[in-house]
């Protein structure tokens, strides 16, 4: 069976984009079908009412990376999405909150520095795959926690095109 590939090309983009993420919104994974089907690389809304909670991050401390893995031998391609978070100045409540996140599958929306909202793990959800609690050694070292959250999907993370007035409620962090 032949693939139907549509290629339109891409012009050189303007130099007006910033790297980094502003914040992430995390909620408990409800299940497959939570998000409406992507169209043109974007999701318009959730299929049902969901609530996501804000986790603010320090500028320059966290990242969202999507890696393409393709196998010509097996005829497969998938995207590994990794969210690396760093939280500074930890308290006991923060340790408890992170321990809860470690327990289950998550749904995540990443807001980047360009105010784009990316839906991570939109079909299969996300899992915490690593992290640390660190005291630091030198005075300028991180005293806090890091988290690695991973999703594997058939497509890259779609853009959430509607961030108000839909089924998704974004709740500010405490």
Short mmCIF file of N, CA and C in Angstrom, two decimals:
data_model
loop_
_atom_site.label_atom_id
_atom_site.label_comp_id
_atom_site.label_asym_id
_atom_site.label_seq_id
_atom_site.Cartn_x
_atom_site.Cartn_y
_atom_site.Cartn_z
N UNK A 1 0.84 -1.17 0.00
CA UNK A 1 0.00 0.00 0.00
C UNK A 1 0.89 1.23 0.00
N UNK A 2 0.64 2.14 -0.90
CA UNK A 2 1.44 3.36 -1.00
C UNK A 2 0.93 4.40 -0.01
N UNK A 3 1.84 5.22 0.48
CA UNK A 3 1.48 6.31 1.39
C UNK A 3 1.09 7.54 0.59
N UNK A 4 0.14 8.26 1.08
CA UNK A 4 -0.26 9.52 0.48
C UNK A 4 0.44 10.63 1.25
N UNK A 5 1.49 11.16 0.69
CA UNK A 5 2.28 12.20 1.36
C UNK A 5 2.04 13.53 0.68
N UNK A 6 1.61 14.51 1.45
CA UNK A 6 1.40 15.85 0.93
C UNK A 6 2.49 16.76 1.48
N UNK A 7 3.28 17.33 0.62
CA UNK A 7 4.37 18.21 1.03
C UNK A 7 4.15 19.57 0.38
N UNK A 8 4.16 20.61 1.20
CA UNK A 8 3.94 21.97 0.70
C UNK A 8 5.17 22.85 0.80
N UNK A 9 6.20 22.37 1.47
CA UNK A 9 7.40 23.18 1.67
C UNK A 9 7.25 24.11 2.86
N UNK A 10 8.29 24.87 3.11
CA UNK A 10 8.29 25.80 4.24
C UNK A 10 9.20 26.96 3.92
N UNK A 11 8.69 28.17 4.09
CA UNK A 11 9.49 29.37 3.88
C UNK A 11 10.37 29.61 5.11
N UNK A 12 11.38 30.41 4.93
CA UNK A 12 12.22 30.80 6.06
C UNK A 12 11.38 31.63 7.03
N UNK A 13 11.35 31.22 8.28
CA UNK A 13 10.52 31.89 9.28
C UNK A 13 11.18 33.16 9.79
N UNK A 14 10.33 34.05 10.31
CA UNK A 14 10.85 35.28 10.93
C UNK A 14 11.63 34.94 12.19
N UNK A 15 12.52 35.82 12.58
CA UNK A 15 13.32 35.61 13.79
C UNK A 15 12.60 36.26 14.98
N UNK A 16 11.45 35.66 15.34
CA UNK A 16 10.67 36.22 16.44
C UNK A 16 10.21 35.16 17.45
N UNK A 17 10.87 34.00 17.48
CA UNK A 17 10.50 32.94 18.40
C UNK A 17 11.50 32.84 19.54
N UNK A 18 11.01 32.47 20.71
CA UNK A 18 11.86 32.30 21.89
C UNK A 18 11.91 30.83 22.29
N UNK A 19 13.03 30.41 22.82
CA UNK A 19 13.16 29.07 23.37
C UNK A 19 12.72 29.04 24.83
N UNK A 20 12.33 27.87 25.29
CA UNK A 20 11.98 27.70 26.70
C UNK A 20 10.49 27.56 26.93
N UNK A 21 10.16 27.20 28.16
CA UNK A 21 8.76 27.06 28.53
C UNK A 21 8.43 27.99 29.69
N UNK A 22 7.19 28.48 29.70
CA UNK A 22 6.70 29.36 30.76
C UNK A 22 6.17 28.58 31.95
N UNK A 23 5.35 27.59 31.64
CA UNK A 23 4.70 26.81 32.70
C UNK A 23 4.12 25.56 32.08
N UNK A 24 3.75 24.64 32.94
CA UNK A 24 3.06 23.44 32.49
C UNK A 24 1.77 23.29 33.29
N UNK A 25 0.82 22.64 32.67
CA UNK A 25 -0.45 22.35 33.32
C UNK A 25 -0.60 20.84 33.35
N UNK A 26 -0.84 20.30 34.54
CA UNK A 26 -0.85 18.86 34.73
C UNK A 26 -2.16 18.44 35.39
N UNK A 27 -2.70 17.34 34.91
CA UNK A 27 -3.89 16.74 35.51
C UNK A 27 -3.82 15.23 35.44
N UNK A 28 -4.73 14.60 36.14
CA UNK A 28 -4.81 13.14 36.13
C UNK A 28 -5.35 12.68 34.78
N UNK A 29 -4.71 11.67 34.20
CA UNK A 29 -5.12 11.12 32.91
C UNK A 29 -6.50 10.50 33.05
N UNK A 30 -7.40 10.87 32.17
CA UNK A 30 -8.76 10.34 32.20
C UNK A 30 -8.86 9.12 31.29
N UNK A 31 -8.22 9.18 30.13
CA UNK A 31 -8.24 8.03 29.24
C UNK A 31 -8.18 8.44 27.79
N UNK A 32 -8.02 7.45 26.93
CA UNK A 32 -8.02 7.69 25.50
C UNK A 32 -9.36 8.30 25.10
N UNK A 33 -9.31 9.29 24.24
CA UNK A 33 -10.52 9.98 23.84
C UNK A 33 -10.80 11.24 24.64
N UNK A 34 -9.87 11.58 25.55
CA UNK A 34 -10.03 12.80 26.34
C UNK A 34 -9.98 14.04 25.45
N UNK A 35 -9.08 14.02 24.49
CA UNK A 35 -8.92 15.15 23.58
C UNK A 35 -9.63 14.86 22.27
N UNK A 36 -10.17 15.90 21.63
CA UNK A 36 -10.74 15.71 20.30
C UNK A 36 -9.60 15.40 19.33
N UNK A 37 -9.93 14.80 18.21
CA UNK A 37 -8.90 14.42 17.23
C UNK A 37 -8.19 15.66 16.68
N UNK A 38 -6.86 15.60 16.57
CA UNK A 38 -6.13 16.72 15.97
C UNK A 38 -6.49 16.88 14.49
N UNK A 39 -6.47 18.13 14.05
CA UNK A 39 -6.68 18.45 12.65
C UNK A 39 -5.65 19.50 12.25
N UNK A 40 -4.85 19.21 11.25
CA UNK A 40 -3.82 20.15 10.82
C UNK A 40 -2.79 20.44 11.90
N UNK A 41 -2.50 19.46 12.76
CA UNK A 41 -1.50 19.63 13.81
C UNK A 41 -2.00 20.35 15.05
N UNK A 42 -3.33 20.54 15.17
CA UNK A 42 -3.88 21.24 16.33
C UNK A 42 -5.09 20.50 16.88
N UNK A 43 -5.30 20.67 18.18
CA UNK A 43 -6.47 20.16 18.88
C UNK A 43 -7.30 21.37 19.28
N UNK A 44 -8.60 21.32 19.01
CA UNK A 44 -9.45 22.47 19.31
C UNK A 44 -9.93 22.50 20.75
N UNK A 45 -10.04 21.33 21.41
CA UNK A 45 -10.59 21.30 22.76
C UNK A 45 -10.48 19.88 23.31
N UNK A 46 -10.86 19.74 24.57
CA UNK A 46 -11.00 18.41 25.16
C UNK A 46 -12.40 17.91 24.82
N UNK A 47 -12.55 16.60 24.77
CA UNK A 47 -13.84 16.00 24.45
C UNK A 47 -14.81 16.09 25.62
N UNK A 48 -14.27 16.30 26.82
CA UNK A 48 -15.07 16.43 28.03
C UNK A 48 -14.40 17.44 28.95
N UNK A 49 -15.11 17.81 30.01
CA UNK A 49 -14.56 18.80 30.94
C UNK A 49 -13.37 18.21 31.70
N UNK A 50 -12.23 18.92 31.65
CA UNK A 50 -11.05 18.51 32.41
C UNK A 50 -10.47 19.72 33.13
N UNK A 51 -9.75 19.45 34.22
CA UNK A 51 -9.08 20.51 34.98
C UNK A 51 -7.60 20.19 35.03
N UNK A 52 -6.78 21.19 34.66
CA UNK A 52 -5.33 21.05 34.69
C UNK A 52 -4.78 22.10 35.65
N UNK A 53 -3.76 21.72 36.42
CA UNK A 53 -3.20 22.59 37.44
C UNK A 53 -1.84 23.13 37.02
N UNK A 54 -1.63 24.41 37.23
CA UNK A 54 -0.41 25.09 36.81
C UNK A 54 0.77 24.71 37.70
N UNK A 55 1.90 24.44 37.06
CA UNK A 55 3.19 24.26 37.72
C UNK A 55 4.13 25.26 37.07
N UNK A 56 4.43 26.33 37.78
CA UNK A 56 5.31 27.37 37.25
C UNK A 56 6.76 26.91 37.34
N UNK A 57 7.56 27.32 36.37
CA UNK A 57 8.99 26.97 36.36
C UNK A 57 9.81 28.24 36.21
N UNK A 58 11.00 28.21 36.75
CA UNK A 58 11.94 29.32 36.63
C UNK A 58 12.40 29.43 35.18
N UNK A 59 12.53 30.64 34.68
CA UNK A 59 12.99 30.85 33.30
C UNK A 59 14.34 30.15 33.08
N UNK A 60 14.47 29.49 31.94
CA UNK A 60 15.73 28.85 31.57
C UNK A 60 16.03 27.55 32.30
N UNK A 61 15.04 26.99 33.03
CA UNK A 61 15.33 25.81 33.84
C UNK A 61 14.69 24.52 33.31
N UNK A 62 13.75 24.62 32.39
CA UNK A 62 12.99 23.45 31.98
C UNK A 62 12.84 23.43 30.46
N UNK A 63 12.53 22.24 29.91
CA UNK A 63 12.42 22.12 28.45
C UNK A 63 11.43 21.04 28.04
N UNK A 64 10.98 21.15 26.79
CA UNK A 64 10.10 20.16 26.19
C UNK A 64 10.72 19.76 24.86
N UNK A 65 11.04 18.47 24.71
CA UNK A 65 11.73 17.97 23.53
C UNK A 65 10.96 16.81 22.93
N UNK A 66 10.83 16.81 21.60
CA UNK A 66 10.20 15.69 20.90
C UNK A 66 11.22 15.08 19.94
N UNK A 67 11.44 13.80 20.10
CA UNK A 67 12.42 13.10 19.29
C UNK A 67 11.70 12.12 18.37
N UNK A 68 12.03 12.18 17.07
CA UNK A 68 11.44 11.27 16.09
C UNK A 68 12.29 10.01 16.03
N UNK A 69 11.64 8.85 16.13
CA UNK A 69 12.31 7.57 15.97
C UNK A 69 11.64 6.84 14.83
N UNK A 70 12.41 6.53 13.81
CA UNK A 70 11.86 5.85 12.63
C UNK A 70 12.70 4.62 12.32
N UNK A 71 12.04 3.59 11.86
CA UNK A 71 12.71 2.37 11.46
C UNK A 71 12.28 2.00 10.05
N UNK A 72 13.21 2.08 9.10
CA UNK A 72 12.88 1.68 7.74
C UNK A 72 12.68 0.16 7.67
N UNK A 73 13.40 -0.58 8.52
CA UNK A 73 13.28 -2.03 8.53
C UNK A 73 11.88 -2.47 8.97
N UNK A 74 11.32 -1.79 9.97
CA UNK A 74 10.03 -2.19 10.53
C UNK A 74 8.86 -1.37 10.00
N UNK A 75 9.17 -0.29 9.26
CA UNK A 75 8.11 0.55 8.73
C UNK A 75 7.36 1.31 9.81
N UNK A 76 8.09 1.74 10.85
CA UNK A 76 7.43 2.43 11.96
C UNK A 76 8.08 3.78 12.23
N UNK A 77 7.27 4.64 12.82
CA UNK A 77 7.76 5.95 13.26
C UNK A 77 6.95 6.35 14.48
N UNK A 78 7.62 6.91 15.49
CA UNK A 78 6.92 7.41 16.65
C UNK A 78 7.70 8.58 17.24
N UNK A 79 7.06 9.33 18.09
CA UNK A 79 7.63 10.53 18.70
C UNK A 79 7.73 10.32 20.21
N UNK A 80 8.94 10.46 20.73
CA UNK A 80 9.14 10.42 22.17
C UNK A 80 9.15 11.85 22.66
N UNK A 81 8.20 12.18 23.51
CA UNK A 81 8.06 13.53 24.04
C UNK A 81 8.59 13.52 25.47
N UNK A 82 9.55 14.40 25.77
CA UNK A 82 10.13 14.45 27.10
C UNK A 82 10.03 15.87 27.65
N UNK A 83 9.44 15.98 28.82
CA UNK A 83 9.33 17.23 29.53
C UNK A 83 10.29 17.16 30.71
N UNK A 84 11.29 18.04 30.73
CA UNK A 84 12.27 18.10 31.82
C UNK A 84 11.95 19.33 32.65
N UNK A 85 11.56 19.10 33.90
CA UNK A 85 11.18 20.19 34.80
C UNK A 85 12.17 20.34 35.93
N UNK A 86 12.36 21.56 36.37
CA UNK A 86 13.22 21.86 37.50
C UNK A 86 12.48 22.81 38.43
N UNK A 87 12.34 22.41 39.68
CA UNK A 87 11.65 23.23 40.68
C UNK A 87 12.65 23.59 41.77
N UNK A 88 12.74 24.88 42.07
CA UNK A 88 13.69 25.29 43.10
C UNK A 88 12.99 25.58 44.43
N UNK A 89 13.80 25.63 45.50
CA UNK A 89 13.35 25.96 46.85
C UNK A 89 12.19 25.06 47.28
N UNK A 90 12.48 23.80 47.50
CA UNK A 90 11.46 22.82 47.82
C UNK A 90 11.02 22.89 49.27
N UNK A 91 9.75 22.59 49.47
CA UNK A 91 9.15 22.45 50.80
C UNK A 91 8.55 21.06 50.90
N UNK A 92 8.15 20.66 52.09
CA UNK A 92 7.57 19.34 52.31
C UNK A 92 6.33 19.12 51.44
N UNK A 93 5.53 20.16 51.26
CA UNK A 93 4.32 20.03 50.42
C UNK A 93 4.69 19.78 48.96
N UNK A 94 5.81 20.36 48.50
CA UNK A 94 6.27 20.12 47.13
C UNK A 94 6.69 18.67 46.95
N UNK A 95 7.41 18.12 47.93
CA UNK A 95 7.85 16.73 47.86
C UNK A 95 6.63 15.82 47.81
N UNK A 96 5.62 16.11 48.60
CA UNK A 96 4.39 15.32 48.61
C UNK A 96 3.67 15.41 47.27
N UNK A 97 3.59 16.61 46.70
CA UNK A 97 2.91 16.81 45.40
C UNK A 97 3.63 16.03 44.30
N UNK A 98 4.94 16.08 44.27
CA UNK A 98 5.71 15.36 43.25
C UNK A 98 5.55 13.85 43.44
N UNK A 99 5.52 13.39 44.68
CA UNK A 99 5.31 11.96 44.95
C UNK A 99 3.96 11.50 44.40
N UNK A 100 2.94 12.34 44.48
CA UNK A 100 1.63 12.00 43.92
C UNK A 100 1.69 11.92 42.39
N UNK A 101 2.41 12.86 41.76
CA UNK A 101 2.54 12.84 40.30
C UNK A 101 3.26 11.58 39.82
N UNK A 102 4.18 11.08 40.63
CA UNK A 102 4.95 9.89 40.27
C UNK A 102 4.09 8.63 40.20
N UNK A 103 2.94 8.64 40.83
CA UNK A 103 2.13 7.43 40.99
C UNK A 103 1.31 7.02 39.78
N UNK A 104 0.93 7.98 38.94
CA UNK A 104 -0.02 7.61 37.90
C UNK A 104 0.26 8.24 36.56
N UNK A 105 -0.64 7.97 35.63
CA UNK A 105 -0.56 8.54 34.30
C UNK A 105 -1.11 9.96 34.35
N UNK A 106 -0.54 10.83 33.52
CA UNK A 106 -0.87 12.25 33.56
C UNK A 106 -1.30 12.76 32.19
N UNK A 107 -2.04 13.88 32.20
CA UNK A 107 -2.26 14.65 30.97
C UNK A 107 -1.58 15.99 31.20
N UNK A 108 -0.87 16.46 30.16
CA UNK A 108 -0.03 17.65 30.31
C UNK A 108 -0.19 18.57 29.12
N UNK A 109 -0.27 19.86 29.43
CA UNK A 109 -0.21 20.90 28.41
C UNK A 109 0.98 21.78 28.75
N UNK A 110 1.87 21.96 27.79
CA UNK A 110 3.08 22.75 27.97
C UNK A 110 2.88 24.11 27.30
N UNK A 111 3.04 25.18 28.07
CA UNK A 111 2.97 26.54 27.50
C UNK A 111 4.39 27.03 27.29
N UNK A 112 4.75 27.27 26.02
CA UNK A 112 6.11 27.71 25.75
C UNK A 112 6.23 29.23 25.83
N UNK A 113 7.42 29.75 25.62
CA UNK A 113 7.69 31.19 25.71
C UNK A 113 7.03 31.98 24.59
N UNK A 114 6.49 31.30 23.58
CA UNK A 114 5.80 31.96 22.48
C UNK A 114 4.28 31.92 22.68
N UNK A 115 3.87 31.55 23.90
CA UNK A 115 2.46 31.41 24.27
C UNK A 115 1.72 30.41 23.40
N UNK A 116 2.42 29.35 23.02
CA UNK A 116 1.83 28.21 22.32
C UNK A 116 1.59 27.12 23.38
N UNK A 117 0.44 26.49 23.32
CA UNK A 117 0.09 25.43 24.27
C UNK A 117 0.14 24.09 23.54
N UNK A 118 1.04 23.20 23.98
CA UNK A 118 1.26 21.91 23.33
C UNK A 118 0.68 20.79 24.19
N UNK A 119 -0.11 19.91 23.59
CA UNK A 119 -0.72 18.80 24.32
C UNK A 119 0.20 17.59 24.24
N UNK A 120 0.83 17.30 25.34
CA UNK A 120 1.79 16.20 25.42
C UNK A 120 1.03 14.89 25.70
N UNK A 121 1.37 13.83 24.99
CA UNK A 121 0.77 12.52 25.22
C UNK A 121 -0.73 12.52 25.02
N UNK A 122 -1.19 13.16 23.95
CA UNK A 122 -2.63 13.38 23.78
C UNK A 122 -3.45 12.09 23.56
N UNK A 123 -2.82 11.02 23.14
CA UNK A 123 -3.54 9.76 22.94
C UNK A 123 -3.30 8.79 24.09
N UNK A 124 -2.06 8.66 24.53
CA UNK A 124 -1.71 7.64 25.52
C UNK A 124 -1.36 8.16 26.90
N UNK A 125 -1.31 9.47 27.07
CA UNK A 125 -0.96 10.02 28.38
C UNK A 125 0.54 10.08 28.59
N UNK A 126 0.93 10.54 29.76
CA UNK A 126 2.34 10.75 30.11
C UNK A 126 2.67 10.05 31.42
N UNK A 127 3.92 9.68 31.58
CA UNK A 127 4.39 9.03 32.81
C UNK A 127 5.66 9.71 33.30
N UNK A 128 5.78 9.84 34.63
CA UNK A 128 7.04 10.30 35.21
C UNK A 128 8.03 9.16 35.04
N UNK A 129 9.18 9.45 34.43
CA UNK A 129 10.18 8.41 34.16
C UNK A 129 11.49 8.63 34.91
N UNK A 130 11.59 9.71 35.67
CA UNK A 130 12.80 9.96 36.44
C UNK A 130 12.74 11.29 37.15
N UNK A 131 13.74 11.53 37.94
CA UNK A 131 13.82 12.80 38.64
C UNK A 131 14.75 12.71 39.83
N UNK A 132 14.93 13.85 40.48
CA UNK A 132 15.81 13.91 41.65
C UNK A 132 15.27 14.91 42.66
N UNK A 133 15.62 14.70 43.92
CA UNK A 133 15.50 15.72 44.95
C UNK A 133 16.93 16.04 45.34
N UNK A 134 17.34 17.29 45.21
CA UNK A 134 18.75 17.63 45.44
C UNK A 134 18.89 18.79 46.43
N UNK A 135 19.95 18.71 47.23
CA UNK A 135 20.25 19.81 48.16
C UNK A 135 21.23 20.79 47.54
N UNK A 136 21.94 20.33 46.52
CA UNK A 136 23.00 21.15 45.95
C UNK A 136 24.27 21.00 46.78
N UNK A 137 25.38 21.43 46.21
CA UNK A 137 26.66 21.36 46.93
C UNK A 137 27.20 22.76 47.15
N UNK A 138 27.32 23.52 46.07
CA UNK A 138 27.80 24.90 46.18
C UNK A 138 26.62 25.83 46.43
N UNK A 139 26.90 27.03 46.90
CA UNK A 139 25.84 27.99 47.25
C UNK A 139 24.92 28.30 46.07
N UNK A 140 25.43 28.27 44.86
CA UNK A 140 24.62 28.59 43.69
C UNK A 140 23.95 27.40 43.04
N UNK A 141 24.08 26.20 43.60
CA UNK A 141 23.48 24.99 43.03
C UNK A 141 21.98 24.94 43.28
N UNK A 142 21.31 24.10 42.49
CA UNK A 142 19.89 23.88 42.67
C UNK A 142 19.62 23.22 44.01
N UNK A 143 18.73 23.81 44.77
CA UNK A 143 18.16 23.18 45.96
C UNK A 143 16.70 22.98 45.60
N UNK A 144 16.34 21.76 45.23
CA UNK A 144 14.97 21.54 44.77
C UNK A 144 14.79 20.17 44.17
N UNK A 145 14.05 20.11 43.09
CA UNK A 145 13.74 18.82 42.46
C UNK A 145 13.74 18.95 40.96
N UNK A 146 14.00 17.83 40.32
CA UNK A 146 13.87 17.73 38.87
C UNK A 146 12.92 16.57 38.56
N UNK A 147 12.25 16.67 37.43
CA UNK A 147 11.36 15.60 36.98
C UNK A 147 11.54 15.40 35.49
N UNK A 148 11.47 14.16 35.06
CA UNK A 148 11.43 13.79 33.65
C UNK A 148 10.10 13.11 33.42
N UNK A 149 9.31 13.66 32.50
CA UNK A 149 8.01 13.09 32.17
C UNK A 149 8.03 12.74 30.69
N UNK A 150 7.60 11.53 30.35
CA UNK A 150 7.74 11.03 28.99
C UNK A 150 6.40 10.54 28.43
N UNK A 151 6.21 10.77 27.15
CA UNK A 151 5.07 10.21 26.41
C UNK A 151 5.60 9.69 25.08
N UNK A 152 4.97 8.65 24.55
CA UNK A 152 5.31 8.14 23.22
C UNK A 152 4.03 8.12 22.40
N UNK A 153 4.08 8.80 21.26
CA UNK A 153 2.89 8.96 20.42
C UNK A 153 3.24 8.70 18.96
N UNK A 154 2.23 8.44 18.16
CA UNK A 154 2.39 8.23 16.72
C UNK A 154 2.62 9.55 16.00
N UNK A 155 2.15 10.66 16.59
CA UNK A 155 2.35 11.98 15.99
C UNK A 155 3.02 12.91 17.01
N UNK A 156 3.56 13.99 16.52
CA UNK A 156 4.14 15.00 17.40
C UNK A 156 3.01 15.65 18.21
N UNK A 157 3.38 16.28 19.31
CA UNK A 157 2.39 16.93 20.17
C UNK A 157 1.63 17.99 19.39
N UNK A 158 0.30 17.93 19.39
CA UNK A 158 -0.47 18.95 18.69
C UNK A 158 -0.59 20.23 19.52
N UNK A 159 -0.84 21.30 18.83
CA UNK A 159 -1.06 22.61 19.45
C UNK A 159 -2.50 22.67 19.94
N UNK A 160 -2.72 23.18 21.15
CA UNK A 160 -4.07 23.41 21.65
C UNK A 160 -4.50 24.78 21.16
N UNK A 161 -5.45 24.81 20.25
CA UNK A 161 -5.79 26.07 19.59
C UNK A 161 -6.78 26.93 20.37
N UNK A 162 -7.49 26.36 21.36
CA UNK A 162 -8.42 27.12 22.18
C UNK A 162 -8.02 26.97 23.63
N UNK A 163 -7.70 28.07 24.29
CA UNK A 163 -7.29 28.00 25.70
C UNK A 163 -8.28 28.68 26.63
N UNK A 164 -9.41 29.11 26.12
CA UNK A 164 -10.46 29.67 26.98
C UNK A 164 -11.81 29.42 26.35
N UNK A 165 -12.80 29.22 27.19
CA UNK A 165 -14.15 29.03 26.71
C UNK A 165 -14.46 27.61 26.27
N UNK A 166 -13.55 26.68 26.45
CA UNK A 166 -13.79 25.30 26.06
C UNK A 166 -13.96 24.40 27.26
N UNK A 167 -13.65 23.12 27.08
CA UNK A 167 -13.80 22.12 28.13
C UNK A 167 -12.59 22.04 29.06
N UNK A 168 -11.51 22.78 28.78
CA UNK A 168 -10.30 22.72 29.59
C UNK A 168 -10.27 23.90 30.55
N UNK A 169 -10.12 23.59 31.84
CA UNK A 169 -9.98 24.63 32.86
C UNK A 169 -8.54 24.64 33.33
N UNK A 170 -7.87 25.77 33.17
CA UNK A 170 -6.50 25.94 33.64
C UNK A 170 -6.57 26.61 35.02
N UNK A 171 -6.08 25.92 36.05
CA UNK A 171 -6.12 26.44 37.41
C UNK A 171 -4.73 26.91 37.81
N UNK A 172 -4.60 28.17 38.26
CA UNK A 172 -3.31 28.70 38.69
C UNK A 172 -2.75 27.90 39.85
N UNK A 173 -1.40 27.85 39.91
CA UNK A 173 -0.73 27.14 40.99
C UNK A 173 -0.95 27.83 42.33
N UNK A 174 -0.81 27.04 43.37
CA UNK A 174 -1.04 27.56 44.73
C UNK A 174 0.08 28.48 45.17
#
